[in-house]
PDB file of C-alpha atoms in Angstrom:
ATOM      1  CA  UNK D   1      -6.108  11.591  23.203  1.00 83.00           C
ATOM      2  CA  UNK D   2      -5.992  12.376  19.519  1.00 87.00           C
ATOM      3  CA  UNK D   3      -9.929  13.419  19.613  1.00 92.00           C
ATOM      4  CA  UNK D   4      -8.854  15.771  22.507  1.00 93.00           C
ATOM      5  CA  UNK D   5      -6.285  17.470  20.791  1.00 91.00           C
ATOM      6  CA  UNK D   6      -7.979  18.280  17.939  1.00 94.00           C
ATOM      7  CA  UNK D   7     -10.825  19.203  19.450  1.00 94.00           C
ATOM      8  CA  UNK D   8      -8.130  21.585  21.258  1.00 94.00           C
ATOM      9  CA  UNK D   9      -7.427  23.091  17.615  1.00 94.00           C
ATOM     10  CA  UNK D  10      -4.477  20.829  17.314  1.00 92.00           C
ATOM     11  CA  UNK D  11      -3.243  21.285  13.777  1.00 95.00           C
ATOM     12  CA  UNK D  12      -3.534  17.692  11.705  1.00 94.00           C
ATOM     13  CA  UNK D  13      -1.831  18.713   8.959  1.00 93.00           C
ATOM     14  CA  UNK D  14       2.040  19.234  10.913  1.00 92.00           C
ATOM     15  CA  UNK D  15       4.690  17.418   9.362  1.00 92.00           C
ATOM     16  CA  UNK D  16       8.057  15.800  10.442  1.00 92.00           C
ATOM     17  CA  UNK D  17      11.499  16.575   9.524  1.00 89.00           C
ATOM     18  CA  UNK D  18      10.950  13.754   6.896  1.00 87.00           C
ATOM     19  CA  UNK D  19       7.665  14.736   6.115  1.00 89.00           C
ATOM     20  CA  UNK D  20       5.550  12.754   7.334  1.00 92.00           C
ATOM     21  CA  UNK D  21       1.714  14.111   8.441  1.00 94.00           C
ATOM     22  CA  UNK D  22      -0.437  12.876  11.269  1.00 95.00           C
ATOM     23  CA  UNK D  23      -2.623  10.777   8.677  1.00 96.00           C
ATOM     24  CA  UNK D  24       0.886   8.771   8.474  1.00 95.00           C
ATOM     25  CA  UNK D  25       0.849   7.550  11.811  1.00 95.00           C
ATOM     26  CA  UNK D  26      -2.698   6.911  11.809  1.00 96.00           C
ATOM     27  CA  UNK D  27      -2.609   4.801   8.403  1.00 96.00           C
ATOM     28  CA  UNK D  28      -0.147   2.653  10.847  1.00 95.00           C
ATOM     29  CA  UNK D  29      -3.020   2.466  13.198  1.00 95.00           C
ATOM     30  CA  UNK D  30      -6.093   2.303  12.633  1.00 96.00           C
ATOM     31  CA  UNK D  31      -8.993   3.410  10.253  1.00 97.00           C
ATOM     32  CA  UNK D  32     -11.083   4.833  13.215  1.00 97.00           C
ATOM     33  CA  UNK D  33      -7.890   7.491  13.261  1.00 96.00           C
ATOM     34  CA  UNK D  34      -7.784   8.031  10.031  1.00 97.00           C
ATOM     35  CA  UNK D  35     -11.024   8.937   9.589  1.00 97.00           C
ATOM     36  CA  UNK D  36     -10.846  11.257  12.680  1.00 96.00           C
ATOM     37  CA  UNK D  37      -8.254  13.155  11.075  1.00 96.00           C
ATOM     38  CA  UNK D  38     -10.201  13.772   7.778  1.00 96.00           C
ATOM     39  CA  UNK D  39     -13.473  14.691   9.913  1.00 96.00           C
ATOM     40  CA  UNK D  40     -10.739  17.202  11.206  1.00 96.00           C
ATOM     41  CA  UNK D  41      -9.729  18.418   7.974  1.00 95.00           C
ATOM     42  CA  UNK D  42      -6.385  16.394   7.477  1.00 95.00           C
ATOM     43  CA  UNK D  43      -5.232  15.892   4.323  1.00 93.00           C
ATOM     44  CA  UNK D  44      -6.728  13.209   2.518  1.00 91.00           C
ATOM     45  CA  UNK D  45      -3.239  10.983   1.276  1.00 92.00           C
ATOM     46  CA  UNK D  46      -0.116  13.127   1.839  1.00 92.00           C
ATOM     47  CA  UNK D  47       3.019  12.416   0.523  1.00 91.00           C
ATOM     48  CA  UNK D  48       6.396  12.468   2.795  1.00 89.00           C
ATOM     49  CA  UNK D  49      10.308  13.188   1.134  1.00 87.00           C
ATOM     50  CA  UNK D  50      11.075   9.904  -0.164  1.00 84.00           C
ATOM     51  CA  UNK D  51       7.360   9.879  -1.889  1.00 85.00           C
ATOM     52  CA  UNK D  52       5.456   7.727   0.083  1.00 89.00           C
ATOM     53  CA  UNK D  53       1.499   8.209   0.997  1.00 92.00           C
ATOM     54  CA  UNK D  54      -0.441   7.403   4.105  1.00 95.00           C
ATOM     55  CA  UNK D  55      -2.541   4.840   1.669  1.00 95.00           C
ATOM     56  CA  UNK D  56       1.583   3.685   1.247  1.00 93.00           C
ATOM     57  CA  UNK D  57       2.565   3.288   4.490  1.00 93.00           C
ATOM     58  CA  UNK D  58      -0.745   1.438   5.557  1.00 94.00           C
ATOM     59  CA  UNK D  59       0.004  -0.940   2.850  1.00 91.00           C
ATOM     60  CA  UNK D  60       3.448  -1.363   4.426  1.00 89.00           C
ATOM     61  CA  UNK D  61       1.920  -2.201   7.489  1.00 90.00           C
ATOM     62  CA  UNK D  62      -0.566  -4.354   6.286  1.00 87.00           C
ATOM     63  CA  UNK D  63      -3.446  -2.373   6.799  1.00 92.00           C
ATOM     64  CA  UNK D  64      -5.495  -3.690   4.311  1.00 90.00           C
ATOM     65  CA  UNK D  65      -8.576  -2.101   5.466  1.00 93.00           C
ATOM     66  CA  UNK D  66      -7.175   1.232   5.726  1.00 95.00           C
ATOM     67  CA  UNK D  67      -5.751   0.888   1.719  1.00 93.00           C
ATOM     68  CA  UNK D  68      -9.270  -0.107   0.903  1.00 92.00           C
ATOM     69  CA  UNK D  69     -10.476   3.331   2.221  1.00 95.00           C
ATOM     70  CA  UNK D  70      -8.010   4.943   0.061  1.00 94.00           C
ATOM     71  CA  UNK D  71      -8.559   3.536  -3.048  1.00 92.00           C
ATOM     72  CA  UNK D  72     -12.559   3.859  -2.410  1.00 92.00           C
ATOM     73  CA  UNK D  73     -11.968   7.632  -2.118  1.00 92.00           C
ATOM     74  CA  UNK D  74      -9.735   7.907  -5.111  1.00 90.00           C
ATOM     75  CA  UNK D  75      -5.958   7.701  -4.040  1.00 89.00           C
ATOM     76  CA  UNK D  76      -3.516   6.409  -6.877  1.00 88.00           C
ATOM     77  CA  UNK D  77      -2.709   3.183  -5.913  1.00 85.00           C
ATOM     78  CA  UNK D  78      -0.458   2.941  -9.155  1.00 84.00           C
ATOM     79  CA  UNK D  79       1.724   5.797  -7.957  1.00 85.00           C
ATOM     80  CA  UNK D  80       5.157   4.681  -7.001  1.00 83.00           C
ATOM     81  CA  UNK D  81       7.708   5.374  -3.756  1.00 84.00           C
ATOM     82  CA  UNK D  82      11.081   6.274  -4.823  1.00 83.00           C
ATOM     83  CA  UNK D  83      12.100   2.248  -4.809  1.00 80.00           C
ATOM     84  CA  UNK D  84       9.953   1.680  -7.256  1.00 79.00           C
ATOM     85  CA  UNK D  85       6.857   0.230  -5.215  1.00 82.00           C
ATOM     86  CA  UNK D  86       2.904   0.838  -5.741  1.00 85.00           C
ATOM     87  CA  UNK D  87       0.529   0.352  -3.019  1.00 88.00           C
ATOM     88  CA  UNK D  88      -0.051  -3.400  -4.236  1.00 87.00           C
ATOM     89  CA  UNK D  89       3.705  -3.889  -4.018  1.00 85.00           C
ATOM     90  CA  UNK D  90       4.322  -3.379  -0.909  1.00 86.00           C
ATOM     91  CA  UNK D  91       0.613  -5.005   0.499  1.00 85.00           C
ATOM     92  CA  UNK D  92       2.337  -8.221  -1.320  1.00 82.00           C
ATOM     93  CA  UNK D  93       5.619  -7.204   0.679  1.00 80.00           C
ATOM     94  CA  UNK D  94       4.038  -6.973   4.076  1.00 78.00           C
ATOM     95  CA  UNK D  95       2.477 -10.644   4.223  1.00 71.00           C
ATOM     96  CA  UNK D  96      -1.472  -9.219   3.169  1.00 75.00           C
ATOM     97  CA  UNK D  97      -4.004 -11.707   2.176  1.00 73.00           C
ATOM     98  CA  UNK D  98      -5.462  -8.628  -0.655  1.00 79.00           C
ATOM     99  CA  UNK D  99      -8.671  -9.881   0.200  1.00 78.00           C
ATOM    100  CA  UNK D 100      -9.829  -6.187   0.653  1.00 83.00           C
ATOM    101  CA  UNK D 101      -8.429  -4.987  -2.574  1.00 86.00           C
ATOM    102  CA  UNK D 102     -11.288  -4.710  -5.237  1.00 87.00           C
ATOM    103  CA  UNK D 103     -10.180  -7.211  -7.886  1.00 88.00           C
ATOM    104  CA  UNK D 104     -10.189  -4.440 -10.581  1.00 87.00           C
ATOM    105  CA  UNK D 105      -7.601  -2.503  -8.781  1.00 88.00           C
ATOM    106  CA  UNK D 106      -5.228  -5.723  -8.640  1.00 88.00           C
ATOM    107  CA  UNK D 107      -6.231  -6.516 -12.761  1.00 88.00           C
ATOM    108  CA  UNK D 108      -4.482  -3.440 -13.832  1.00 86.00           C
ATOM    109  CA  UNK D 109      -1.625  -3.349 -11.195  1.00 84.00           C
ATOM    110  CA  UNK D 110      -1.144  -6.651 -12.966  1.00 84.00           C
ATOM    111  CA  UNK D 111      -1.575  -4.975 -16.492  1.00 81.00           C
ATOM    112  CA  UNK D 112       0.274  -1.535 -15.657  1.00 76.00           C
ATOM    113  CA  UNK D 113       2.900  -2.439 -13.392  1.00 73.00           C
ATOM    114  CA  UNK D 114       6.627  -1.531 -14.549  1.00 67.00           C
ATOM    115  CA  UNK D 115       8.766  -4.257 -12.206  1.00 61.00           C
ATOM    116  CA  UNK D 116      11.954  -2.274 -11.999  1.00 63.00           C
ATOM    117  CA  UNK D 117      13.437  -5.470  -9.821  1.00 65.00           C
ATOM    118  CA  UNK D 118      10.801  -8.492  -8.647  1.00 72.00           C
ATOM    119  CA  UNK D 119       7.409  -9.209 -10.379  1.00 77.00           C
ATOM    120  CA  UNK D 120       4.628  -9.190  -8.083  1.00 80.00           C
ATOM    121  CA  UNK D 121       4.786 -12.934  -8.234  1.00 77.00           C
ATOM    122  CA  UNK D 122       8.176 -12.926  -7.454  1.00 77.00           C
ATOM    123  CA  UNK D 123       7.192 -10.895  -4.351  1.00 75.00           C
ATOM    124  CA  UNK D 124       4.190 -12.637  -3.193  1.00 76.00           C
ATOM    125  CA  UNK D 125       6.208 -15.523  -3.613  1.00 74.00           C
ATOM    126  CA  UNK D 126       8.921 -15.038  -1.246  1.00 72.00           C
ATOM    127  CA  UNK D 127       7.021 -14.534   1.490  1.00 63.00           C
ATOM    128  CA  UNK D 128       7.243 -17.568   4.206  1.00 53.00           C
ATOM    129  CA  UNK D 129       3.568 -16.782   6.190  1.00 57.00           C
ATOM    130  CA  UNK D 130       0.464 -18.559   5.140  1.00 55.00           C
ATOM    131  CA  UNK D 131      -0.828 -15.043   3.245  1.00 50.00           C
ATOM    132  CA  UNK D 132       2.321 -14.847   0.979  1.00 48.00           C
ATOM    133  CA  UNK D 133       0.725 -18.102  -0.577  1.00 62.00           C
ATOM    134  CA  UNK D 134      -2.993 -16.437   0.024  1.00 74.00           C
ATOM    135  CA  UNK D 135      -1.662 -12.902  -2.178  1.00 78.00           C
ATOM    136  CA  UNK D 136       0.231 -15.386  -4.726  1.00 78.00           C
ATOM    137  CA  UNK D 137      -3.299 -17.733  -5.384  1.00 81.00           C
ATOM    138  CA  UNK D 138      -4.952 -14.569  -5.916  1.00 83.00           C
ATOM    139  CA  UNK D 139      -2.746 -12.906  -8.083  1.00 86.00           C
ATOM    140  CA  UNK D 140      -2.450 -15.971 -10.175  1.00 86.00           C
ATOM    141  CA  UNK D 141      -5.887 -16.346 -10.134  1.00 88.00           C
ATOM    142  CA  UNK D 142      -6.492 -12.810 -11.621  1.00 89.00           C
ATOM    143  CA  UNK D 143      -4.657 -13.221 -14.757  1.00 88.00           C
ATOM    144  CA  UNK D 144      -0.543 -12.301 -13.346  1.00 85.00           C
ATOM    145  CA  UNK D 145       1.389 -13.854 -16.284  1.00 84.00           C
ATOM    146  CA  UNK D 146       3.596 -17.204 -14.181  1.00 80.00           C
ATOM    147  CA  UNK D 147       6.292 -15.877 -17.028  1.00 81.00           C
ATOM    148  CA  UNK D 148       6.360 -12.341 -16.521  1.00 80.00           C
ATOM    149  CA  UNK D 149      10.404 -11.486 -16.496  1.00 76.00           C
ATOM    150  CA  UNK D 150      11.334  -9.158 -14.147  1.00 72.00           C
ATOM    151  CA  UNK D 151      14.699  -6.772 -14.795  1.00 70.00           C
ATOM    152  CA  UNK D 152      17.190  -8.744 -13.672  1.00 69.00           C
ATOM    153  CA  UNK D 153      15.875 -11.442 -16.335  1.00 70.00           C
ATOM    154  CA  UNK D 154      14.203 -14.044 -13.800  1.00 67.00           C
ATOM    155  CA  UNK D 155      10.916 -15.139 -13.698  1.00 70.00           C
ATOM    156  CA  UNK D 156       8.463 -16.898 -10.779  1.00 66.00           C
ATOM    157  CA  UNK D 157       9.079 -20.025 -12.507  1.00 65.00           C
ATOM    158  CA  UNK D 158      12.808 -19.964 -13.090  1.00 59.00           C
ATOM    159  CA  UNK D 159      13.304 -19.251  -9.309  1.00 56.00           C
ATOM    160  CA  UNK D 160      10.274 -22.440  -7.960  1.00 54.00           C
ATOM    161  CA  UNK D 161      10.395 -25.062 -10.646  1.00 49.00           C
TER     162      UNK D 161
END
């Protein structure tokens, strides 16, 4: 249906109320729609009002493959929602294994990252499915600091030990 519209000259660059484009939905989806909307001249990793990016929202839903796209074309997976998140944040959030993520990208999350409540540890961490241990294991394993204090002045190992 998506291919006929826009085959139809349906515009793929229409927003929401909220903001949010076509390429949102589709980062939801599946990669085969995001890439029909680019071959249809969507924009590449929009931004809706409360600052969150297809590449965002696909992290959010666990679409690892689709964030993998995105950073392979040059989004800025360091760039933050307005709570605060990065792309890697909210992967960790949704349960993702990472496995897609090239390890340099999750290195300097690691390095960069600003926690302004829960370390990525902390995150990866809380999460109850057998991937939450899967993200932890690799995060650990690609130099996140066990100690790292987030803001509210706990750590991974003052919350597990």
């Amino acid at each position: 249906l998506a291919k006929l519209l826009l085959q139809n000259n349906a515009n793929p660059n229409l927003t929401t109320r909220v903001g949010n484009h076509p390429m949102h939905f589709a980062a939801q989806k599946s990669l085969a729609f995001v890439q029909l909307l680019l071959e249809y001249g969507s924009k590449r990793n929009p931004r809706n009002s409360v600052c969150e990016s297809a590449s965002m929202v696909a992290a959010n839903a666990g679409k690892t493959d689709i964030v993998a796209f995105f950073i392979k074309r040059g989004c800025n997976w360091a760039r933050q929602n307005r709570f605060g998140r990065s792309i890697i944040d909210e992967l960790i959030m949704s349960d993702s294994p990472l496995c897609e993520i090239p390890d340099f990208v999750i290195r300097k999350h690691l390095k960069h990252s600003k926690p302004q409540n829960k370390t990525s540890l902390m995150r990866a961490a809380q999460n109850i499915h057998p991937n939450g241990t899967t993200a932890l294991q690799r995060l650990i394993s690609l130099g996140a600091d066990v100690n790292e204090v987030g803001c509210t002045g706990l750590t991974l190992s003052l919350i597990h030990i």
